mmCIF file of C-alpha atoms in Angstrom:
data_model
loop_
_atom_site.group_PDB
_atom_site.id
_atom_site.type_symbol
_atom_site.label_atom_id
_atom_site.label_comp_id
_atom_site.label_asym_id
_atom_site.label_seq_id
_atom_site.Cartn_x
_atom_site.Cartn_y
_atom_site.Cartn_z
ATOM 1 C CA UNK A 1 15.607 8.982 -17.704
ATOM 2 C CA UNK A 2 16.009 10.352 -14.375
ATOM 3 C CA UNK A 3 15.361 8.449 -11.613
ATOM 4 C CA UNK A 4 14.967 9.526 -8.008
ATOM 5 C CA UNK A 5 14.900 6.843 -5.147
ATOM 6 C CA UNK A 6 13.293 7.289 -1.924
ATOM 7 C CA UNK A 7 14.472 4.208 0.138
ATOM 8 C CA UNK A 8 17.128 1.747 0.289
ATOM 9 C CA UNK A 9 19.073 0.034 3.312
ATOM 10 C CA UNK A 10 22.811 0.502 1.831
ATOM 11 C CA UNK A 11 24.012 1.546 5.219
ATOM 12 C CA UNK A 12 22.571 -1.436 6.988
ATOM 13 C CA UNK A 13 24.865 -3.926 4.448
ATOM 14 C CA UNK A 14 27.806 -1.759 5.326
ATOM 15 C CA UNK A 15 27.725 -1.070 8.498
ATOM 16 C CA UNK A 16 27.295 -5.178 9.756
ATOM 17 C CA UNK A 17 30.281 -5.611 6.850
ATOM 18 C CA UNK A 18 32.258 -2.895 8.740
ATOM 19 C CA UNK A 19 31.518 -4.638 11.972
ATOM 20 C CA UNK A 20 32.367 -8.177 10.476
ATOM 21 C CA UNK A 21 35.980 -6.609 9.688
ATOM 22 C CA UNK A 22 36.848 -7.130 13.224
ATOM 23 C CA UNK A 23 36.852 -10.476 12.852
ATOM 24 C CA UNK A 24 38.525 -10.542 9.816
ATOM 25 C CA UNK A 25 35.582 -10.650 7.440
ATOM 26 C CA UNK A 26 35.740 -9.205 3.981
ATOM 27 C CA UNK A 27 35.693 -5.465 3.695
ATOM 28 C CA UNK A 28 32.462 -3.856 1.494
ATOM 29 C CA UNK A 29 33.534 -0.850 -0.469
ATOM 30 C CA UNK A 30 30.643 1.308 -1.085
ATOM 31 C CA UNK A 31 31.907 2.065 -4.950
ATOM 32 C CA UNK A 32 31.326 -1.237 -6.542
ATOM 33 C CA UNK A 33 30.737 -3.883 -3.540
ATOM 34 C CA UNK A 34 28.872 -6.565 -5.450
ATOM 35 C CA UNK A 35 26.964 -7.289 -1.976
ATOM 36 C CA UNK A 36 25.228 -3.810 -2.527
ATOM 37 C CA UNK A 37 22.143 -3.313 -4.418
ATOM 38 C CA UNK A 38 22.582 0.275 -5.034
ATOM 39 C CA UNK A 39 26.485 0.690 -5.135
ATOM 40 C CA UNK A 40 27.911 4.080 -6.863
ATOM 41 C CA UNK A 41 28.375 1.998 -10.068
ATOM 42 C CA UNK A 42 25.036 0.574 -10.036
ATOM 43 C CA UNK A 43 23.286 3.986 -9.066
ATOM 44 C CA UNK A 44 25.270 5.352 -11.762
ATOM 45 C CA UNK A 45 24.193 2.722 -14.842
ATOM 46 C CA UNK A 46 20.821 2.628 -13.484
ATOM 47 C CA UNK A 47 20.511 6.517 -14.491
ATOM 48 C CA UNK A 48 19.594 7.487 -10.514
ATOM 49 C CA UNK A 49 19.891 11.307 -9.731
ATOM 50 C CA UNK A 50 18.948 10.941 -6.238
ATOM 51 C CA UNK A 51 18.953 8.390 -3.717
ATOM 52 C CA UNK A 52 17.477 7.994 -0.334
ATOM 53 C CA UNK A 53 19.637 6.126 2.579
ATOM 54 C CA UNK A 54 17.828 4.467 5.389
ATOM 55 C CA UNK A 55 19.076 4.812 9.032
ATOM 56 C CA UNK A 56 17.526 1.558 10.271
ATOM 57 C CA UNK A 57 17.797 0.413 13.728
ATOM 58 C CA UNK A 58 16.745 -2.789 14.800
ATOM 59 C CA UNK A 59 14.028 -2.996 17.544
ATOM 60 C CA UNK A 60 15.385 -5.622 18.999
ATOM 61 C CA UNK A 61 19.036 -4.048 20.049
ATOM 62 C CA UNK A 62 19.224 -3.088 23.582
ATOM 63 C CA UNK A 63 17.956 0.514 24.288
ATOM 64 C CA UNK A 64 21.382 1.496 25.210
ATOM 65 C CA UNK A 65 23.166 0.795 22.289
ATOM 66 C CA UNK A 66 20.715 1.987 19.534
ATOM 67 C CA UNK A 67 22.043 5.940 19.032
ATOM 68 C CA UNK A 68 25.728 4.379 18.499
ATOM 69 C CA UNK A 69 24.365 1.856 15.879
ATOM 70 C CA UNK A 70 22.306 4.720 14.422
ATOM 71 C CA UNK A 71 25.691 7.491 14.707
ATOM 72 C CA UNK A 72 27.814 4.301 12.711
ATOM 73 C CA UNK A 73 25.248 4.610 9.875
ATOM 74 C CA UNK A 74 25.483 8.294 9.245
ATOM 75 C CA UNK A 75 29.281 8.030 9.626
ATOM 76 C CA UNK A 76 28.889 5.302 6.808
ATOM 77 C CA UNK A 77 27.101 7.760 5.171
ATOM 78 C CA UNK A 78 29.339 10.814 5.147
ATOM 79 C CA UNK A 79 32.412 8.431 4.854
ATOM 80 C CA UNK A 80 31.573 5.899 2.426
ATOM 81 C CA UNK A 81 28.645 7.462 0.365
ATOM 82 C CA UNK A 82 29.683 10.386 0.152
ATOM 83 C CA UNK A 83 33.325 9.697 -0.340
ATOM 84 C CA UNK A 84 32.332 8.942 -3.732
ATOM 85 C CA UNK A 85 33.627 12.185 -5.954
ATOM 86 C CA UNK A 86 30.512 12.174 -7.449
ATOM 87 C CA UNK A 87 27.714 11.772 -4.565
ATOM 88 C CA UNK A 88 26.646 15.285 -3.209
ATOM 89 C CA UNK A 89 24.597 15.705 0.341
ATOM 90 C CA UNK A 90 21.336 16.838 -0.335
ATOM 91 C CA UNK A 91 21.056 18.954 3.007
ATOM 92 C CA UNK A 92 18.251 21.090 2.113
ATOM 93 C CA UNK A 93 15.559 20.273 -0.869
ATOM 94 C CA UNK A 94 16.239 22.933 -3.154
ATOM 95 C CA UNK A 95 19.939 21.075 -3.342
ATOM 96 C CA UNK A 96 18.323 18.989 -5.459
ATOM 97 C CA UNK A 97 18.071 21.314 -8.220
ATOM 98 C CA UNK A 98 21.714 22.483 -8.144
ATOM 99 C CA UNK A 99 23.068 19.137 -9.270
ATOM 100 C CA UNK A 100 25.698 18.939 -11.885
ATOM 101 C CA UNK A 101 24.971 16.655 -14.664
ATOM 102 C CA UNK A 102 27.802 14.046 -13.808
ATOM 103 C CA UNK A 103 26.361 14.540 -9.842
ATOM 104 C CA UNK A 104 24.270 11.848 -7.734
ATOM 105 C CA UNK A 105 22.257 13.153 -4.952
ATOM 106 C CA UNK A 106 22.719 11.353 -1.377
ATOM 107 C CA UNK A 107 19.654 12.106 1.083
ATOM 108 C CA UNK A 108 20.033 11.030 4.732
ATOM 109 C CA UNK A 109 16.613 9.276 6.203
ATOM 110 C CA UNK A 110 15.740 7.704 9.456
ATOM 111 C CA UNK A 111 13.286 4.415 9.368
ATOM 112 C CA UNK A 112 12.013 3.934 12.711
ATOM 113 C CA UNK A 113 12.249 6.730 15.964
ATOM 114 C CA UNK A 114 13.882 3.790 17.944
ATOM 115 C CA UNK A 115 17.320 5.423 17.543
ATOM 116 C CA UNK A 116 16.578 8.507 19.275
ATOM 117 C CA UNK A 117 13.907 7.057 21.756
ATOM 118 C CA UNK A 118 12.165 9.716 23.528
ATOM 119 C CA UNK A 119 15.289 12.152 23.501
ATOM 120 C CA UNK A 120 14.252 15.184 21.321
ATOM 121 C CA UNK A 121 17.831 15.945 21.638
ATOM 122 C CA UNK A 122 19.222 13.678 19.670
ATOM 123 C CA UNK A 123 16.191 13.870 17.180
ATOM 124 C CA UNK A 124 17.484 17.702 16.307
ATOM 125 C CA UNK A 125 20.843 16.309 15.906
ATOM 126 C CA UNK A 126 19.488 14.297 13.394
ATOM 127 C CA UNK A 127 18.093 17.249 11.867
ATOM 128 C CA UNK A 128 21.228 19.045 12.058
ATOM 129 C CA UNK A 129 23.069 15.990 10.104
ATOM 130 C CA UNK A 130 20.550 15.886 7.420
ATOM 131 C CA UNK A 131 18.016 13.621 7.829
ATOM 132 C CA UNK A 132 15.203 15.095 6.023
ATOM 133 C CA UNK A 133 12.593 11.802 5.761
ATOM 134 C CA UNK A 134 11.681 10.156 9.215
ATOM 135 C CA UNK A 135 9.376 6.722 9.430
ATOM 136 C CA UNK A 136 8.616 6.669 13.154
ATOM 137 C CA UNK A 137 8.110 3.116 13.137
ATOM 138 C CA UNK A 138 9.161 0.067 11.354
ATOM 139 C CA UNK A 139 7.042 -3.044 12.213
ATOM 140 C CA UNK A 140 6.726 -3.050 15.938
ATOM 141 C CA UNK A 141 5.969 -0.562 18.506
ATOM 142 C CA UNK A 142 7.888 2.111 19.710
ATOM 143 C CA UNK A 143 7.855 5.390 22.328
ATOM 144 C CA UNK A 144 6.229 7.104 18.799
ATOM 145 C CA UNK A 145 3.698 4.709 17.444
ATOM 146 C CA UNK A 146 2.399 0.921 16.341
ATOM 147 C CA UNK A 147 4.360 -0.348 13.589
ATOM 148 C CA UNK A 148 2.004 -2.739 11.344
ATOM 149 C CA UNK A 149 3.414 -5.815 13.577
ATOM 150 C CA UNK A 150 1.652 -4.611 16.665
ATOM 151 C CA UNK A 151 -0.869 -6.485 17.340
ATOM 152 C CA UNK A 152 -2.501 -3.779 19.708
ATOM 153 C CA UNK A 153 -2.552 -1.540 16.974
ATOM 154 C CA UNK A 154 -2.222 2.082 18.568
ATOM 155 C CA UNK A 155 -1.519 5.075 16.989
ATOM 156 C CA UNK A 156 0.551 8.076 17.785
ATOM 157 C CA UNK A 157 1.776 8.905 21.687
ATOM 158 C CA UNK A 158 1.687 12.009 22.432
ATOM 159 C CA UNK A 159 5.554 11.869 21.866
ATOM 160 C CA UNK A 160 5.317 10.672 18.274
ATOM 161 C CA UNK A 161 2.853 13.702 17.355
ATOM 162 C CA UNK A 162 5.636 15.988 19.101
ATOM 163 C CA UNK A 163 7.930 14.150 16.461
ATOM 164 C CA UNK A 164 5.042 15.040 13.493
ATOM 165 C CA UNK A 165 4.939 18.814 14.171
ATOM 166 C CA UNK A 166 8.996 18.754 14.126
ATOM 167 C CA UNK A 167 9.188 17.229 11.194
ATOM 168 C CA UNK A 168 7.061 19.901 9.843
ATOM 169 C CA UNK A 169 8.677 22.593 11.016
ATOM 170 C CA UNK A 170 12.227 21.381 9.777
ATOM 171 C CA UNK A 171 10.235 20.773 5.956
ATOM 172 C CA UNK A 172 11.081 17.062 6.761
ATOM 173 C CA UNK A 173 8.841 13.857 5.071
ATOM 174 C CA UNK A 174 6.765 12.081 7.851
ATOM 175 C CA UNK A 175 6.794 8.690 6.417
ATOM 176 C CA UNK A 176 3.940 6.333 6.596
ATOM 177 C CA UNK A 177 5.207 2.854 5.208
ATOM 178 C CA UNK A 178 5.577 1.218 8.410
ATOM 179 C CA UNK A 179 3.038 2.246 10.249
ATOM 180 C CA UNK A 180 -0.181 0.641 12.154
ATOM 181 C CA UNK A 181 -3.443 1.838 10.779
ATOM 182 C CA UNK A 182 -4.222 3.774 13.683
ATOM 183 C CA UNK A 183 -0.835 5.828 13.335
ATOM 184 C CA UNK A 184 -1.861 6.530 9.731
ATOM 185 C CA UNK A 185 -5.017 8.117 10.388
ATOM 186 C CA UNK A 186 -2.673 10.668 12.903
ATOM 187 C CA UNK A 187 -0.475 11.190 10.817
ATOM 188 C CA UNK A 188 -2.899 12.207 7.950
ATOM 189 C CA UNK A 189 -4.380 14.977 10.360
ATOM 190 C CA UNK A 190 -0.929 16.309 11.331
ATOM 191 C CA UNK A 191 1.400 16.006 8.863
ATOM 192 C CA UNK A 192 2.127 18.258 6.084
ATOM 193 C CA UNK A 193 4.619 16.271 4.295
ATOM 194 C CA UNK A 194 3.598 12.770 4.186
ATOM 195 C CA UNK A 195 5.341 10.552 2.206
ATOM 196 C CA UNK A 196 5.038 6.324 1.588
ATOM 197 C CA UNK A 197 8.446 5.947 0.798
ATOM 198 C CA UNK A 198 7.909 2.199 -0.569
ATOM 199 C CA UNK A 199 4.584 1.266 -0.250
ATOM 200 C CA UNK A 200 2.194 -0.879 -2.497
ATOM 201 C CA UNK A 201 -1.721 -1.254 -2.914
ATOM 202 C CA UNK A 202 -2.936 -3.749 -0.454
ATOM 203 C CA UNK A 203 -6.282 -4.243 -2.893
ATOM 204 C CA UNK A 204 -3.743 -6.351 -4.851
ATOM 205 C CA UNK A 205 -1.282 -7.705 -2.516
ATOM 206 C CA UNK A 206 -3.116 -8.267 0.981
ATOM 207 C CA UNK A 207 0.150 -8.082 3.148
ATOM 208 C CA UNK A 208 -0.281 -5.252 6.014
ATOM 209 C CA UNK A 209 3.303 -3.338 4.437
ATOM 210 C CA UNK A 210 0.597 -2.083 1.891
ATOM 211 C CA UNK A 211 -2.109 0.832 1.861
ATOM 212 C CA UNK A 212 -5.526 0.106 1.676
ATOM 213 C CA UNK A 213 -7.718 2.330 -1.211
ATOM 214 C CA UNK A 214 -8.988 4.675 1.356
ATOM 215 C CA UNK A 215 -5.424 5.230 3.046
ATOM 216 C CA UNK A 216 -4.096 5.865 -0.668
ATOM 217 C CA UNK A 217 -7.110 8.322 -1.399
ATOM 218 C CA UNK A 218 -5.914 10.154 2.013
ATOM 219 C CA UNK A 219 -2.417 10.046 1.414
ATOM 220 C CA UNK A 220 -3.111 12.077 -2.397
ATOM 221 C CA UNK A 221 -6.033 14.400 -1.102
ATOM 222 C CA UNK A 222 -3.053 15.532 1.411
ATOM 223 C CA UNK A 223 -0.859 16.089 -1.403
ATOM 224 C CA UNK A 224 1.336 12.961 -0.536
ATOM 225 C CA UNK A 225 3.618 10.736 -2.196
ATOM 226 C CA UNK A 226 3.215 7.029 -2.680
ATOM 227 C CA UNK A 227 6.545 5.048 -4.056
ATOM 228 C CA UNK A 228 5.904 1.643 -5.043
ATOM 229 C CA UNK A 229 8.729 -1.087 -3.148
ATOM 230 C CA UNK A 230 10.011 -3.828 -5.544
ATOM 231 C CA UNK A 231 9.856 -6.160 -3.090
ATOM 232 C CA UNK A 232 7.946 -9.211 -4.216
ATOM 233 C CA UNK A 233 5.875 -10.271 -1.390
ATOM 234 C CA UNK A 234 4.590 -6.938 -1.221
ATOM 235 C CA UNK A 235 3.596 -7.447 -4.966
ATOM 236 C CA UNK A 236 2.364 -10.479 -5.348
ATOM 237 C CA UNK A 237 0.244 -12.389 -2.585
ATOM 238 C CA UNK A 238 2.413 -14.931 -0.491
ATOM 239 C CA UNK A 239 4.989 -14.991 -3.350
ATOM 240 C CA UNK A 240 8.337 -14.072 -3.795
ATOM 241 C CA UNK A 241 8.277 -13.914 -7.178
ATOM 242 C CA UNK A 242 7.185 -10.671 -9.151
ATOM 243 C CA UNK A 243 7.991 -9.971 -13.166
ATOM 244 C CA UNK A 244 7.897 -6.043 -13.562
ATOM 245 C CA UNK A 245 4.541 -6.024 -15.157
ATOM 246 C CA UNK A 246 2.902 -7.360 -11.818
ATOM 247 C CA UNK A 247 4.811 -4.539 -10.181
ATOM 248 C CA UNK A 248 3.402 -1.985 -12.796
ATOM 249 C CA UNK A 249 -0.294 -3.413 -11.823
ATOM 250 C CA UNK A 250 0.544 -1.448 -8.746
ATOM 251 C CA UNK A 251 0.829 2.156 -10.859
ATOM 252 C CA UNK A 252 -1.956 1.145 -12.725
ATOM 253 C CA UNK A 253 -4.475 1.096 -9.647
ATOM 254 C CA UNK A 254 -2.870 3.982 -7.916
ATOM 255 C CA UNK A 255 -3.295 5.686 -11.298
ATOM 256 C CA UNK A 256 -7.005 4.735 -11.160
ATOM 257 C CA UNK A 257 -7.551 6.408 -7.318
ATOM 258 C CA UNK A 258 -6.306 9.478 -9.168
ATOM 259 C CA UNK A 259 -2.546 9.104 -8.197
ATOM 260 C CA UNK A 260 -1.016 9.866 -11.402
ATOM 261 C CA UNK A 261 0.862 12.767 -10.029
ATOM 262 C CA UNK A 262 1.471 11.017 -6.577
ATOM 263 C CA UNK A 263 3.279 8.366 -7.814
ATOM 264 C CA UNK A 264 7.246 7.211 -6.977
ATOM 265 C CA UNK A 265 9.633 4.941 -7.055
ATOM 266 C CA UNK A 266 11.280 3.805 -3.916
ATOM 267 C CA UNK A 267 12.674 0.401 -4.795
ATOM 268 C CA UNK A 268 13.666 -1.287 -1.251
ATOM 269 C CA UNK A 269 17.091 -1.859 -2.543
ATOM 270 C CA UNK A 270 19.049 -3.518 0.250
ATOM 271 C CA UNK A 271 16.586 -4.282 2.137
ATOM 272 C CA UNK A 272 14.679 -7.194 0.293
ATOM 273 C CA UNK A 273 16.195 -10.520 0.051
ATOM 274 C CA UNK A 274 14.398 -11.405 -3.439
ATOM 275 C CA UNK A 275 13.896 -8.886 -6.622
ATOM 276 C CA UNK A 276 11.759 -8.849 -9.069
ATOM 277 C CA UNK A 277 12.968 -10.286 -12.345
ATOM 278 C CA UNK A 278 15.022 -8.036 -14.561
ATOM 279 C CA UNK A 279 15.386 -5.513 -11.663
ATOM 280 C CA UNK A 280 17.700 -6.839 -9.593
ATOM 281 C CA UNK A 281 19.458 -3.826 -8.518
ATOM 282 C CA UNK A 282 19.545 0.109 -9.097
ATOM 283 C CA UNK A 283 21.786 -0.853 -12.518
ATOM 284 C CA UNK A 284 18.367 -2.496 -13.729
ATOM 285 C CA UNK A 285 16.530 1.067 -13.574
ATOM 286 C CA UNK A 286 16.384 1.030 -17.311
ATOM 287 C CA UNK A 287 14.079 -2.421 -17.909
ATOM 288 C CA UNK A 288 11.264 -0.677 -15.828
ATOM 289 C CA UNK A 289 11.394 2.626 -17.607
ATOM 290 C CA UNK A 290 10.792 0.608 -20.625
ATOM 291 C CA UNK A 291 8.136 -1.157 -19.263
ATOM 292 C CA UNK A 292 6.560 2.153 -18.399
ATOM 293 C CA UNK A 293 7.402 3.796 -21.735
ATOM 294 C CA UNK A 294 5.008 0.806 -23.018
ATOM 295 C CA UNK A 295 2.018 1.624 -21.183
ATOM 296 C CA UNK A 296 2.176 5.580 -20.489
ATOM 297 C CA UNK A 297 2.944 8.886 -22.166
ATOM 298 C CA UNK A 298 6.332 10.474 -21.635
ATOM 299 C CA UNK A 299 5.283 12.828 -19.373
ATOM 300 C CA UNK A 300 3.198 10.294 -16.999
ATOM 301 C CA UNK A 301 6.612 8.138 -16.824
ATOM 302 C CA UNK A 302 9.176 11.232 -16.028
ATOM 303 C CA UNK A 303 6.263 12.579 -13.563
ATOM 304 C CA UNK A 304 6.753 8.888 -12.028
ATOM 305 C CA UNK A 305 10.587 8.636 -11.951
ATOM 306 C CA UNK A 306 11.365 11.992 -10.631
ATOM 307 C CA UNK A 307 9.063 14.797 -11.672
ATOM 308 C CA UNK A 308 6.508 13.902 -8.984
ATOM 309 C CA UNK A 309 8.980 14.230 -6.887
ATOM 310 C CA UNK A 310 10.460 17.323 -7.393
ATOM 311 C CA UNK A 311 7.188 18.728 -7.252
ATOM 312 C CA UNK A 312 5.855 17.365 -3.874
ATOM 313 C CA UNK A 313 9.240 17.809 -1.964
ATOM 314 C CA UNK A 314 8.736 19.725 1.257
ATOM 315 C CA UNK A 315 8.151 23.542 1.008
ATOM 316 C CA UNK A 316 8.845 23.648 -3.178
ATOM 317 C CA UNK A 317 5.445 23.404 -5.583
ATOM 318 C CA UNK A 318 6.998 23.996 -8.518
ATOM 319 C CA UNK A 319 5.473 22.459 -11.204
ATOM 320 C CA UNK A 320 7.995 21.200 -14.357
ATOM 321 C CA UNK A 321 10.929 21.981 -12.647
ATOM 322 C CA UNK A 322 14.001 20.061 -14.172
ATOM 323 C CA UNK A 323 17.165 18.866 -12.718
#
């Protein structure tokens, strides 16, 4: 089974083991680093087709020095991931269908607007290197939007709807994972690729990372994609334990708001610092397409691993389309 990935945070992992080189730390090769979660080997044994790689730029870093750690990631990316013989840039969506069988797809994303602050320049730069799914917040605030950590809550500047209508225009995701309420509701009336790239139902797992029922009813009535995060807190209330039949409860209610064909997988890989048991990295792919196999039909589990996908990517309805 195919399986197509819409967020992990490989290039964070490499790029502080890159900088830790300079003071003689141990180097992280992106082919089979043990340290990464979704290594070329692991992507490879898990059965993933194509996988999406975060730019993520801590809030916190001084405003000055965020586009140079954001420019090390994508040269992480077109050095390390894509140095692989076998990785191929997906620069424009219909890429995606010209992959060999023995081929993994690499797509660039960008979690948070902080790395481009209010410079539109940079942000078509961005464009022009591939990004082609952009968060504009992760928790906190920003010159976009709220991130869920904000306790004032906004929504969208006038700036981050600027950033919407670009990302429309360029057929790029708007993702809503990270952001405040407030900034959802925006982004619903303005985007026309919205996408939760690793998202869970917050009617089972009250932690503000989730969507509530009426945001997930939005997000499919828009024709948008919800991929459920294997992170266990987001899974399981105030635990960091989950067992891959407490992540499936998550399918199973956003199956029930009518989200069978909405439905992804976009594991967190990278990014989460506990796993849920028997998928502990992308090799693991396998356990949780069995798990499905148990509980749906063939077709319901391919439309969840990539088919969904493929049919809600920006600009291409093409229903059954194969890769």
């Amino acid at each position: 089974m195919q399986i197509i990935d819409t967020h992990c945070d490989a290039l964070l992992k490499l790029q502080v083991a890159k900088r830790n080189e300079l003071f003689r730390g141990k180097p992280v090769h992106y082919y089979d680093a043990e340290e990464l979660d979704t290594n070329f080997l692991r992507l490879q044994q898990g059965g993933v087709k194509v996988q999406f790689f975060a730019v993520f730029v801590h809030p916190e870093l001084p405003d000055d020095e965020k586009w140079q750690h954001a420019l090390e990631q994508v040269d992480l990316f077109y050095n390390e991931v894509l140095g692989q013989p076998f990785m191929k840039h997906i620069r424009h969506w219909e890429d995606i269908d010209a992959l060999r069988p023995d081929e993994i797809g690499a797509v660039l994303a960008l979690e948070g607007a902080d790395a481009f602050g209010n410079d539109l320049v940079k942000l078509r730069h961005l464009y022009r290197l591939g990004v082609l799914s952009l968060g504009l917040t992760w928790n906190f605030a920003n010159l976009c939007a709220d991130g869920v950590g904000e306790p004032r809550g906004g929504g969208l500047t006038l700036l981050g709807k600027q950033v919407v209508q670009l990302n429309n225009q360029h057929r790029v995701f708007t993702d809503v994972s990270h952001l405040s309420p407030a900034g959802f509701w925006d982004v619903m009336e303005l985007a026309d690729y919205p996408i939760a790239s690793h998202s869970n139902a917050r009617e089972l797992c009250d932690h503000p990372r989730n969507l509530e029922d009426r945001q997930i009813e939005a997000m499919f009535s828009r024709n948008g994609l919800i991929d459920i995060v294997f992170c266990p807190e987001f899974i399981n209330p105030g635990s960091q334990q989950a067992t891959i039949d407490d992540l499936l409860r998550h399918i199973d209610h956003l199956c029930t708001l009518g989200g069978e064909r909405h439905i992804g997988l976009g594991s967190d890989f990278d990014g989460i610092f506990a796993h849920v048991d028997q998928l502990g990295n992308a090799s693991a792919y396998p356990n949780l397409i069995e798990a499905l196999q148990k509980r749906y039909s063939e077709a319901q589990v391919e439309g969840f691993a990539f088919r969904n996908f493929l049919v809600h990517r920006p600009g291409i309805a093409q229903e059954g389309r194969t890769i």
